[in-house]
mmCIF file of C-alpha atoms in Angstrom:
data_model
loop_
_atom_site.group_PDB
_atom_site.id
_atom_site.type_symbol
_atom_site.label_atom_id
_atom_site.label_comp_id
_atom_site.label_asym_id
_atom_site.label_seq_id
_atom_site.Cartn_x
_atom_site.Cartn_y
_atom_site.Cartn_z
ATOM 1 C CA MET E 92 54.394 145.701 92.400
ATOM 2 C CA SER E 93 51.119 145.350 90.858
ATOM 3 C CA ASN E 94 48.535 143.221 91.800
ATOM 4 C CA PHE E 95 48.387 142.119 87.610
ATOM 5 C CA ASP E 96 51.841 142.063 86.465
ATOM 6 C CA PRO E 97 53.479 139.966 83.962
ATOM 7 C CA ASN E 98 55.481 137.634 87.293
ATOM 8 C CA ALA E 99 52.181 137.686 89.329
ATOM 9 C CA ILE E 100 50.189 136.028 85.974
ATOM 10 C CA LEU E 101 53.059 133.469 85.388
ATOM 11 C CA ARG E 102 53.012 132.076 88.855
ATOM 12 C CA GLY E 103 49.358 131.722 88.669
ATOM 13 C CA ALA E 104 50.141 129.399 85.373
ATOM 14 C CA GLN E 105 52.503 127.590 87.682
ATOM 15 C CA LEU E 106 50.182 127.043 90.243
ATOM 16 C CA THR E 107 47.776 125.493 87.509
ATOM 17 C CA LEU E 108 50.221 123.003 86.364
ATOM 18 C CA VAL E 109 51.920 121.875 89.816
ATOM 19 C CA GLY E 110 47.717 122.243 91.573
ATOM 20 C CA ALA E 111 46.736 120.042 88.799
ATOM 21 C CA HIS E 112 49.115 117.341 89.282
ATOM 22 C CA ARG E 113 48.743 117.017 92.594
ATOM 23 C CA ALA E 114 44.576 116.771 92.325
ATOM 24 C CA LEU E 115 45.204 113.604 89.762
ATOM 25 C CA GLN E 116 47.777 112.020 92.265
ATOM 26 C CA ASN E 117 44.548 111.984 94.619
ATOM 27 C CA PRO E 118 43.034 108.651 94.856
ATOM 28 C CA ASP E 119 40.308 109.523 96.877
ATOM 29 C CA ILE E 120 38.492 111.509 93.583
ATOM 30 C CA PHE E 121 38.278 108.195 91.825
ATOM 31 C CA THR E 122 35.879 106.730 94.262
ATOM 32 C CA SER E 123 32.204 105.304 92.879
ATOM 33 C CA THR E 124 30.837 108.568 94.031
ATOM 34 C CA HIS E 125 33.135 110.717 91.536
ATOM 35 C CA TYR E 126 33.354 107.974 89.238
ATOM 36 C CA ARG E 127 29.712 108.408 88.725
ATOM 37 C CA GLN E 128 29.462 112.477 88.522
ATOM 38 C CA ALA E 129 32.300 111.840 86.003
ATOM 39 C CA ALA E 130 29.781 109.983 83.726
ATOM 40 C CA LEU E 131 27.112 112.789 84.338
ATOM 41 C CA ALA E 132 29.382 115.290 83.373
ATOM 42 C CA VAL E 133 29.953 113.478 80.198
ATOM 43 C CA CYS E 134 26.802 113.533 79.421
ATOM 44 C CA ALA E 135 25.968 117.025 80.606
ATOM 45 C CA GLY E 136 29.019 118.088 77.933
ATOM 46 C CA LEU E 137 26.929 116.336 75.278
ATOM 47 C CA ALA E 138 24.001 117.989 76.567
ATOM 48 C CA ILE E 139 25.456 120.993 76.262
ATOM 49 C CA ARG E 140 26.845 120.357 72.972
ATOM 50 C CA LEU E 141 23.840 119.695 71.677
ATOM 51 C CA LEU E 142 21.847 122.913 73.003
ATOM 52 C CA VAL E 143 24.429 124.968 71.400
ATOM 53 C CA ASP E 144 24.311 123.460 68.130
ATOM 54 C CA ILE E 145 20.870 122.768 68.090
ATOM 55 C CA PRO E 146 19.960 126.569 66.666
ATOM 56 C CA ILE E 147 22.710 126.193 64.822
ATOM 57 C CA TYR E 148 22.435 123.432 62.639
ATOM 58 C CA SER E 149 18.713 124.562 62.499
ATOM 59 C CA VAL E 150 19.792 127.445 60.705
ATOM 60 C CA LYS E 151 21.865 125.410 58.614
ATOM 61 C CA ALA E 152 18.848 123.347 57.512
ATOM 62 C CA PHE E 153 17.003 126.488 56.523
ATOM 63 C CA ILE E 154 19.858 127.727 54.471
ATOM 64 C CA TYR E 155 20.126 124.144 52.762
ATOM 65 C CA VAL E 156 16.464 123.974 52.127
ATOM 66 C CA LEU E 157 16.276 127.851 50.800
ATOM 67 C CA SER E 158 19.397 126.777 48.275
ATOM 68 C CA PHE E 159 16.654 124.773 46.482
ATOM 69 C CA ILE E 160 14.822 128.158 46.155
ATOM 70 C CA ILE E 161 17.692 130.776 45.428
ATOM 71 C CA ASN E 162 21.098 129.988 43.770
ATOM 72 C CA LEU E 163 23.461 130.223 46.647
ATOM 73 C CA ASP E 164 26.644 129.068 44.788
ATOM 74 C CA HIS E 165 28.177 132.135 44.543
ATOM 75 C CA GLU E 166 26.759 133.519 47.802
ATOM 76 C CA THR E 167 28.881 133.920 50.687
ATOM 77 C CA TRP E 168 26.573 135.441 53.751
ATOM 78 C CA ASP E 169 24.898 131.867 53.943
ATOM 79 C CA GLU E 170 28.508 131.010 55.397
ATOM 80 C CA GLN E 171 28.880 134.060 57.622
ATOM 81 C CA VAL E 172 25.686 133.555 58.932
ATOM 82 C CA VAL E 173 26.698 130.185 60.306
ATOM 83 C CA SER E 174 29.781 131.352 61.911
ATOM 84 C CA GLY E 175 28.253 134.383 62.840
ATOM 85 C CA LEU E 176 26.290 132.368 65.342
ATOM 86 C CA ASP E 177 28.362 130.356 66.060
ATOM 87 C CA PHE E 178 30.960 132.763 67.392
ATOM 88 C CA VAL E 179 28.009 134.715 69.250
ATOM 89 C CA ALA E 180 26.659 131.367 71.166
ATOM 90 C CA LYS E 181 30.777 130.102 71.641
ATOM 91 C CA SER E 182 32.278 133.390 72.577
ATOM 92 C CA VAL E 183 29.901 136.296 73.154
ATOM 93 C CA LEU E 184 27.322 134.942 75.619
ATOM 94 C CA GLN E 185 29.632 131.858 76.523
ATOM 95 C CA ILE E 186 27.005 129.506 76.494
ATOM 96 C CA PRO E 187 29.152 126.075 76.602
ATOM 97 C CA PHE E 188 31.123 127.557 79.493
ATOM 98 C CA PHE E 189 27.793 129.053 81.604
ATOM 99 C CA MET E 190 26.399 125.585 80.904
ATOM 100 C CA MET E 191 28.838 123.874 82.408
ATOM 101 C CA MET E 192 28.704 126.149 85.814
ATOM 102 C CA LEU E 193 25.401 125.065 86.401
ATOM 103 C CA MET E 194 26.724 122.267 88.153
ATOM 104 C CA SER E 195 27.866 124.228 90.797
ATOM 105 C CA THR E 196 24.725 125.579 91.153
ATOM 106 C CA ILE E 197 22.793 122.186 91.453
ATOM 107 C CA THR E 198 25.324 119.868 93.283
ATOM 108 C CA PRO E 199 27.278 119.928 96.396
ATOM 109 C CA THR E 200 29.933 117.453 94.667
ATOM 110 C CA LEU E 201 32.597 120.404 93.983
ATOM 111 C CA ASP E 202 32.014 121.580 97.543
ATOM 112 C CA HIS E 203 32.830 117.596 98.979
ATOM 113 C CA LEU E 204 35.873 117.347 95.930
ATOM 114 C CA PHE E 205 37.536 121.047 97.214
ATOM 115 C CA MET E 206 37.460 119.629 100.932
ATOM 116 C CA ASP E 207 38.906 116.220 99.566
ATOM 117 C CA SER E 208 41.533 117.951 97.692
ATOM 118 C CA LEU E 209 42.182 120.280 100.813
ATOM 119 C CA ARG E 210 42.510 116.978 102.872
ATOM 120 C CA TRP E 211 45.333 115.403 100.379
ATOM 121 C CA VAL E 212 47.015 118.479 99.886
ATOM 122 C CA ASP E 213 47.726 118.717 103.656
ATOM 123 C CA ALA E 214 49.004 115.043 103.426
ATOM 124 C CA THR E 215 50.820 115.142 101.003
ATOM 125 C CA TYR E 216 52.799 118.195 102.308
ATOM 126 C CA MET E 217 53.106 116.395 105.662
ATOM 127 C CA GLN E 218 54.519 112.768 103.777
ATOM 128 C CA LYS E 219 57.230 115.160 101.852
ATOM 129 C CA HIS E 220 58.452 116.837 105.381
ATOM 130 C CA ARG E 221 58.246 113.698 107.504
ATOM 131 C CA SER E 222 61.606 114.216 108.567
ATOM 132 C CA ASP E 223 61.778 117.690 108.851
ATOM 133 C CA ASN E 224 61.131 119.008 112.445
ATOM 134 C CA PRO E 225 57.121 119.199 113.025
ATOM 135 C CA ASP E 226 57.721 122.710 114.500
ATOM 136 C CA ASP E 227 59.314 124.123 111.430
ATOM 137 C CA LEU E 228 56.077 123.045 109.372
ATOM 138 C CA ARG E 229 53.138 125.075 108.652
ATOM 139 C CA ALA E 230 50.089 124.741 110.130
ATOM 140 C CA MET E 231 47.298 122.452 108.408
ATOM 141 C CA TYR E 232 43.830 123.585 106.307
ATOM 142 C CA TYR E 233 41.577 121.068 106.201
ATOM 143 C CA PRO E 234 41.365 119.659 109.984
ATOM 144 C CA ASN E 235 40.334 123.500 111.152
ATOM 145 C CA LEU E 236 38.200 124.685 107.865
ATOM 146 C CA VAL E 237 36.189 121.541 107.922
ATOM 147 C CA MET E 238 34.852 122.572 110.983
ATOM 148 C CA TYR E 239 33.815 125.841 109.688
ATOM 149 C CA SER E 240 30.109 126.587 108.907
ATOM 150 C CA THR E 241 28.495 126.538 105.412
ATOM 151 C CA HIS E 242 26.005 128.717 106.565
ATOM 152 C CA GLY E 243 23.414 126.200 104.940
ATOM 153 C CA GLU E 244 24.837 126.713 101.405
ATOM 154 C CA VAL E 245 25.827 122.653 101.105
ATOM 155 C CA GLU E 246 22.412 121.885 102.276
ATOM 156 C CA LYS E 247 20.250 124.214 100.003
ATOM 157 C CA LYS E 248 22.055 122.130 96.854
ATOM 158 C CA LYS E 249 21.425 119.122 98.596
ATOM 159 C CA GLN E 250 17.591 119.708 98.558
ATOM 160 C CA ARG E 251 17.524 122.082 95.379
ATOM 161 C CA SER E 252 15.747 120.544 92.607
ATOM 162 C CA LEU E 253 16.815 120.745 89.136
ATOM 163 C CA LEU E 254 14.458 123.164 88.216
ATOM 164 C CA ASP E 255 15.113 125.153 91.547
ATOM 165 C CA GLY E 256 18.926 125.020 89.791
ATOM 166 C CA ILE E 257 18.643 126.376 86.401
ATOM 167 C CA THR E 258 16.209 129.306 87.786
ATOM 168 C CA ILE E 259 18.872 130.398 90.021
ATOM 169 C CA PHE E 260 21.742 129.763 87.659
ATOM 170 C CA VAL E 261 20.086 132.253 84.656
ATOM 171 C CA ALA E 262 18.618 134.913 86.841
ATOM 172 C CA ARG E 263 22.423 134.835 88.032
ATOM 173 C CA TYR E 264 24.291 135.089 84.778
ATOM 174 C CA SER E 265 21.290 136.221 81.951
ATOM 175 C CA LYS E 266 22.145 140.115 82.891
ATOM 176 C CA ARG E 267 25.704 139.301 81.804
ATOM 177 C CA ALA E 268 24.374 137.837 79.268
ATOM 178 C CA ALA E 269 22.144 140.554 78.119
ATOM 179 C CA ILE E 270 25.498 142.830 78.763
ATOM 180 C CA SER E 271 27.685 141.218 76.064
ATOM 181 C CA LEU E 272 25.288 140.457 73.643
ATOM 182 C CA GLY E 273 24.421 144.193 74.107
ATOM 183 C CA ILE E 274 28.028 145.483 73.691
ATOM 184 C CA TYR E 275 28.870 143.013 70.574
ATOM 185 C CA ALA E 276 25.802 144.639 68.928
ATOM 186 C CA ALA E 277 26.695 148.287 69.278
ATOM 187 C CA SER E 278 30.176 147.496 67.925
ATOM 188 C CA PHE E 279 28.604 147.431 65.029
ATOM 189 C CA LEU E 280 27.135 151.079 65.194
ATOM 190 C CA PRO E 281 28.337 153.679 62.538
ATOM 191 C CA VAL E 282 31.574 155.995 63.447
ATOM 192 C CA ILE E 283 31.763 155.117 67.036
ATOM 193 C CA GLY E 284 30.997 150.908 66.820
ATOM 194 C CA ARG E 285 34.961 150.495 66.763
ATOM 195 C CA PHE E 286 35.288 152.415 69.906
ATOM 196 C CA VAL E 287 32.781 150.145 72.215
ATOM 197 C CA LEU E 288 34.586 147.432 72.802
ATOM 198 C CA PRO E 289 37.909 149.075 73.548
ATOM 199 C CA ALA E 290 35.942 151.371 75.771
ATOM 200 C CA ALA E 291 34.160 148.652 77.904
ATOM 201 C CA SER E 292 37.252 146.599 77.994
ATOM 202 C CA PHE E 293 39.050 149.720 79.593
ATOM 203 C CA TYR E 294 36.192 150.242 82.124
ATOM 204 C CA THR E 295 36.092 146.888 83.056
ATOM 205 C CA PHE E 296 39.666 146.201 83.220
ATOM 206 C CA ASN E 297 40.204 149.628 84.861
ATOM 207 C CA LYS E 298 38.277 148.607 87.978
ATOM 208 C CA ALA E 299 39.625 145.311 88.168
ATOM 209 C CA VAL E 300 43.073 145.301 87.633
ATOM 210 C CA GLY E 301 43.877 149.473 87.335
ATOM 211 C CA PRO E 302 44.953 152.103 84.475
ATOM 212 C CA VAL E 303 48.201 150.651 83.079
ATOM 213 C CA PRO E 304 46.525 147.598 81.741
ATOM 214 C CA ALA E 305 43.300 149.151 81.208
ATOM 215 C CA ALA E 306 45.049 151.731 78.511
ATOM 216 C CA ALA E 307 46.669 148.849 77.070
ATOM 217 C CA VAL E 308 43.741 146.899 76.155
ATOM 218 C CA PHE E 309 41.992 150.043 74.807
ATOM 219 C CA GLY E 310 44.801 150.973 72.941
ATOM 220 C CA SER E 311 45.540 147.200 71.341
ATOM 221 C CA GLY E 312 41.557 146.958 70.938
ATOM 222 C CA LEU E 313 41.658 150.192 68.452
ATOM 223 C CA PHE E 314 43.689 147.804 65.916
ATOM 224 C CA LEU E 315 42.933 144.201 66.522
ATOM 225 C CA PRO E 316 40.005 142.737 64.544
ATOM 226 C CA LYS E 317 37.234 142.883 66.562
ATOM 227 C CA ARG E 318 36.683 138.893 66.589
ATOM 228 C CA TYR E 319 39.929 137.866 68.531
ATOM 229 C CA LEU E 320 39.164 141.342 71.047
ATOM 230 C CA VAL E 321 35.900 139.587 71.816
ATOM 231 C CA SER E 322 37.735 135.934 72.016
ATOM 232 C CA PHE E 323 40.184 137.891 74.607
ATOM 233 C CA LEU E 324 37.633 139.988 76.676
ATOM 234 C CA GLN E 325 35.146 136.966 76.836
ATOM 235 C CA THR E 326 37.914 134.647 78.209
ATOM 236 C CA TYR E 327 39.674 136.988 80.820
ATOM 237 C CA PHE E 328 35.816 137.540 81.795
ATOM 238 C CA SER E 329 34.939 133.510 82.062
ATOM 239 C CA SER E 330 38.468 133.236 83.735
ATOM 240 C CA ARG E 331 37.756 135.588 86.549
ATOM 241 C CA SER E 332 34.147 134.196 86.968
ATOM 242 C CA LEU E 333 35.158 130.628 87.169
ATOM 243 C CA MET E 334 37.841 131.889 89.858
ATOM 244 C CA ARG E 335 35.106 133.271 91.855
ATOM 245 C CA GLU E 336 33.187 130.046 90.931
ATOM 246 C CA LEU E 337 35.727 127.752 91.702
ATOM 247 C CA LEU E 338 36.526 129.723 95.307
ATOM 248 C CA LYS E 339 33.286 129.133 96.305
ATOM 249 C CA PRO E 340 33.299 126.305 99.060
ATOM 250 C CA TYR E 341 35.834 128.439 100.987
ATOM 251 C CA PHE E 342 34.163 131.778 101.211
ATOM 252 C CA GLN E 343 31.504 129.851 101.866
ATOM 253 C CA ARG E 344 33.007 128.904 105.160
ATOM 254 C CA VAL E 345 35.124 132.125 105.389
ATOM 255 C CA ARG E 346 32.491 134.625 104.763
ATOM 256 C CA LEU E 347 34.278 138.001 104.125
ATOM 257 C CA ASP E 348 31.885 141.072 103.439
ATOM 258 C CA SER E 349 31.304 142.209 99.927
ATOM 259 C CA LYS E 350 34.116 145.161 100.705
ATOM 260 C CA GLN E 351 36.700 142.422 101.818
ATOM 261 C CA LYS E 352 36.183 140.104 99.273
ATOM 262 C CA LYS E 353 36.616 142.866 96.855
ATOM 263 C CA ILE E 354 39.829 143.872 98.102
ATOM 264 C CA TRP E 355 40.993 140.357 98.925
ATOM 265 C CA PHE E 356 40.445 139.507 94.713
ATOM 266 C CA ILE E 357 41.858 142.893 93.617
ATOM 267 C CA ASP E 358 44.865 142.172 95.862
ATOM 268 C CA ARG E 359 45.596 138.707 93.956
ATOM 269 C CA SER E 360 44.269 139.220 90.631
ATOM 270 C CA GLY E 361 47.072 138.543 88.675
ATOM 271 C CA VAL E 362 47.573 135.277 90.240
ATOM 272 C CA LEU E 363 44.046 134.217 90.073
ATOM 273 C CA PHE E 364 43.907 135.620 86.694
ATOM 274 C CA GLY E 365 47.137 133.119 85.546
ATOM 275 C CA PHE E 366 45.668 130.265 87.544
ATOM 276 C CA SER E 367 42.293 130.424 85.741
ATOM 277 C CA PHE E 368 43.010 131.337 82.640
ATOM 278 C CA ALA E 369 44.279 127.956 81.306
ATOM 279 C CA PHE E 370 41.341 126.123 83.012
ATOM 280 C CA ALA E 371 38.907 128.499 80.989
ATOM 281 C CA TYR E 372 40.276 127.904 78.338
ATOM 282 C CA LEU E 373 40.251 123.845 78.495
ATOM 283 C CA LEU E 374 36.638 124.072 79.601
ATOM 284 C CA LYS E 375 35.769 125.013 76.037
ATOM 285 C CA ILE E 376 36.724 121.489 74.722
ATOM 286 C CA PRO E 377 33.799 119.537 74.100
ATOM 287 C CA LEU E 378 32.759 116.557 76.590
ATOM 288 C CA LEU E 379 35.506 117.215 78.445
ATOM 289 C CA GLY E 380 35.096 120.722 79.789
ATOM 290 C CA VAL E 381 32.994 119.264 82.444
ATOM 291 C CA LEU E 382 35.779 116.868 83.448
ATOM 292 C CA ILE E 383 38.144 119.847 83.786
ATOM 293 C CA TYR E 384 35.923 121.882 85.321
ATOM 294 C CA GLY E 385 36.233 119.145 87.943
ATOM 295 C CA ILE E 386 39.952 119.219 88.344
ATOM 296 C CA ALA E 387 39.856 122.796 88.603
ATOM 297 C CA GLU E 388 37.933 122.687 91.418
ATOM 298 C CA ALA E 389 40.471 120.510 93.176
ATOM 299 C CA SER E 390 43.473 121.928 91.994
ATOM 300 C CA THR E 391 41.816 125.715 93.875
ATOM 301 C CA ALA E 392 42.574 123.370 97.022
ATOM 302 C CA TYR E 393 46.388 123.552 96.467
ATOM 303 C CA LEU E 394 46.154 127.927 95.386
ATOM 304 C CA ILE E 395 44.309 128.084 98.667
ATOM 305 C CA THR E 396 47.353 126.942 100.641
ATOM 306 C CA LYS E 397 49.917 129.292 98.660
ATOM 307 C CA ILE E 398 47.757 132.462 99.041
ATOM 308 C CA THR E 399 45.780 132.101 102.262
ATOM 309 C CA ASP E 400 46.890 131.740 105.750
ATOM 310 C CA PRO E 401 46.159 128.285 107.544
ATOM 311 C CA PRO E 402 42.423 129.329 109.080
ATOM 312 C CA PRO E 403 42.257 128.963 112.983
ATOM 313 C CA PRO E 404 40.096 126.940 115.281
ATOM 314 C CA PRO E 405 36.587 128.392 114.742
ATOM 315 C CA GLY E 406 35.492 128.393 118.384
ATOM 316 C CA ASP E 407 36.756 131.940 119.144
ATOM 317 C CA PRO E 408 34.961 134.801 117.224
ATOM 318 C CA ALA E 409 37.346 137.136 118.265
ATOM 319 C CA GLU E 410 40.135 135.141 116.497
ATOM 320 C CA VAL E 411 38.452 133.816 113.660
ATOM 321 C CA ARG E 412 37.462 137.962 113.193
ATOM 322 C CA LYS E 413 41.220 138.666 113.421
ATOM 323 C CA PHE E 414 41.770 136.237 110.940
ATOM 324 C CA MET E 415 39.450 137.039 108.206
ATOM 325 C CA ASN E 416 40.502 140.465 108.635
ATOM 326 C CA ASP E 417 43.926 139.742 108.404
ATOM 327 C CA GLN E 418 43.202 137.831 105.226
ATOM 328 C CA VAL E 419 41.971 140.790 102.944
ATOM 329 C CA ARG E 420 45.157 141.946 102.315
ATOM 330 C CA TRP E 421 47.956 139.174 100.676
ATOM 331 C CA GLN E 422 50.653 139.078 103.412
ATOM 332 C CA ASN E 423 52.698 136.818 101.692
ATOM 333 C CA LYS E 424 52.234 138.187 97.503
ATOM 334 C CA HIS E 425 56.292 138.927 97.583
ATOM 335 C CA GLN E 426 57.131 135.937 98.686
ATOM 336 C CA LEU E 427 55.061 133.325 96.613
ATOM 337 C CA ILE E 428 55.963 135.591 93.629
ATOM 338 C CA ASP E 429 59.745 135.542 94.340
ATOM 339 C CA MET E 430 60.121 132.583 95.617
ATOM 340 C CA PRO E 431 61.502 129.484 93.623
ATOM 341 C CA LEU E 432 58.830 127.010 92.382
ATOM 342 C CA GLY E 433 60.442 124.371 94.175
ATOM 343 C CA ARG E 434 60.440 125.605 97.568
ATOM 344 C CA LEU E 435 56.939 126.804 98.001
ATOM 345 C CA ASP E 436 56.080 124.401 100.529
ATOM 346 C CA GLU E 437 58.175 126.786 102.838
ATOM 347 C CA LEU E 438 55.468 129.579 102.619
ATOM 348 C CA ASN E 439 53.099 129.888 105.971
ATOM 349 C CA ALA E 440 55.880 127.587 107.878
ATOM 350 C CA LYS E 441 55.922 127.588 111.787
ATOM 351 C CA MET E 442 52.388 129.176 112.253
ATOM 352 C CA THR E 443 50.945 126.898 114.989
ATOM 353 C CA GLY E 444 51.646 123.912 117.393
ATOM 354 C CA GLY E 445 49.877 122.122 120.188
ATOM 355 C CA SER E 446 49.144 118.239 121.063
ATOM 356 C CA GLU E 447 46.178 118.563 118.794
ATOM 357 C CA GLU E 448 47.753 119.632 115.764
ATOM 358 C CA GLU E 449 50.528 117.706 116.171
ATOM 359 C CA ALA E 450 47.756 114.794 116.410
ATOM 360 C CA ILE E 451 46.571 115.733 113.390
ATOM 361 C CA LYS E 452 50.059 115.934 111.276
ATOM 362 C CA ARG E 453 50.851 112.413 112.780
ATOM 363 C CA ARG E 454 47.540 111.186 111.389
ATOM 364 C CA LEU E 455 47.735 112.825 107.901
ATOM 365 C CA VAL E 456 51.356 111.337 107.579
ATOM 366 C CA ASP E 457 49.943 108.009 108.551
ATOM 367 C CA ARG E 458 47.796 108.498 105.823
ATOM 368 C CA GLY E 459 50.027 109.835 103.365
ATOM 369 C CA GLY E 460 52.063 107.175 103.479
ATOM 370 C CA ARG E 461 49.454 104.115 102.788
ATOM 371 C CA ASN E 462 48.428 106.416 100.054
ATOM 372 C CA PHE E 463 51.758 106.731 98.620
ATOM 373 C CA ALA E 464 52.428 103.173 98.982
#
């Protein structure tokens, strides 16, 4: 089975809907802290919108003044300039998307949201299966994962100033923005220009998902209008970047090396793309995009319970190393993709036991019962 086949992508999209539904049922999301963050997010969304629109409206104002000097009634270049700037800002450079991802660099709120949502996922699982035999239930994720060290990443965000966060963010994403702009500019070259975008897409897709999907994208890129191809490619790239950002709270605790992490993402590439594609598209909605980012982070907690195994307690280094090595390859890939959507809770069942685990399960059931009441 290919890692990027349609069934895997479809299952990822289904997990988006289920995960978002689970996340929005969590009453802990609607605390005073999260309300303040939501208000700040709307303000940030407005600021992002203004930052994107200021250059465009400046050019519009200049063209308006120029129209008093030059008759533009029969010209179309002015409209092309304005629409071109808007397209470059939103589709080539992905400025709204990058500005919203600045949040995760500055504040640890999304890390807390991920962990709170993971606790809620465990609680709802136990509530749904409260009448089942506890020995047949899967292990919990939150109680063990919360004990893993974040290696100072969350503390660094708390101490980081806004200027420091912006500096780190710009250093991280300026290279990608420059490459995107360079490739888009090269696509206007005579003769070879029409092959630039398809060739770039083949190179990127071949590394990420293999030669067959890459060849399909290359072939379609030769016939599709440039605007559609750029929009598709940037949506794919932004989906991939978004997924990596959403998974940061997990990987800050489960510290795979770069080679292991690369294999981890490739093995799950279809499901991850299906999960993040809708969120990446919705992030472009003015003002609401930043709020959707929070929902995406909360939904990722549900996703983790379907594409990874429950972590062991962090006390035994040998057991933790074995767990991390086992996670590199996706063990339950076929079960997740082939299993009916209503039976996904059966994944990772019968993983652990023990009195401490049972005590945790009972507390989660009690908490889940109060939340459901």
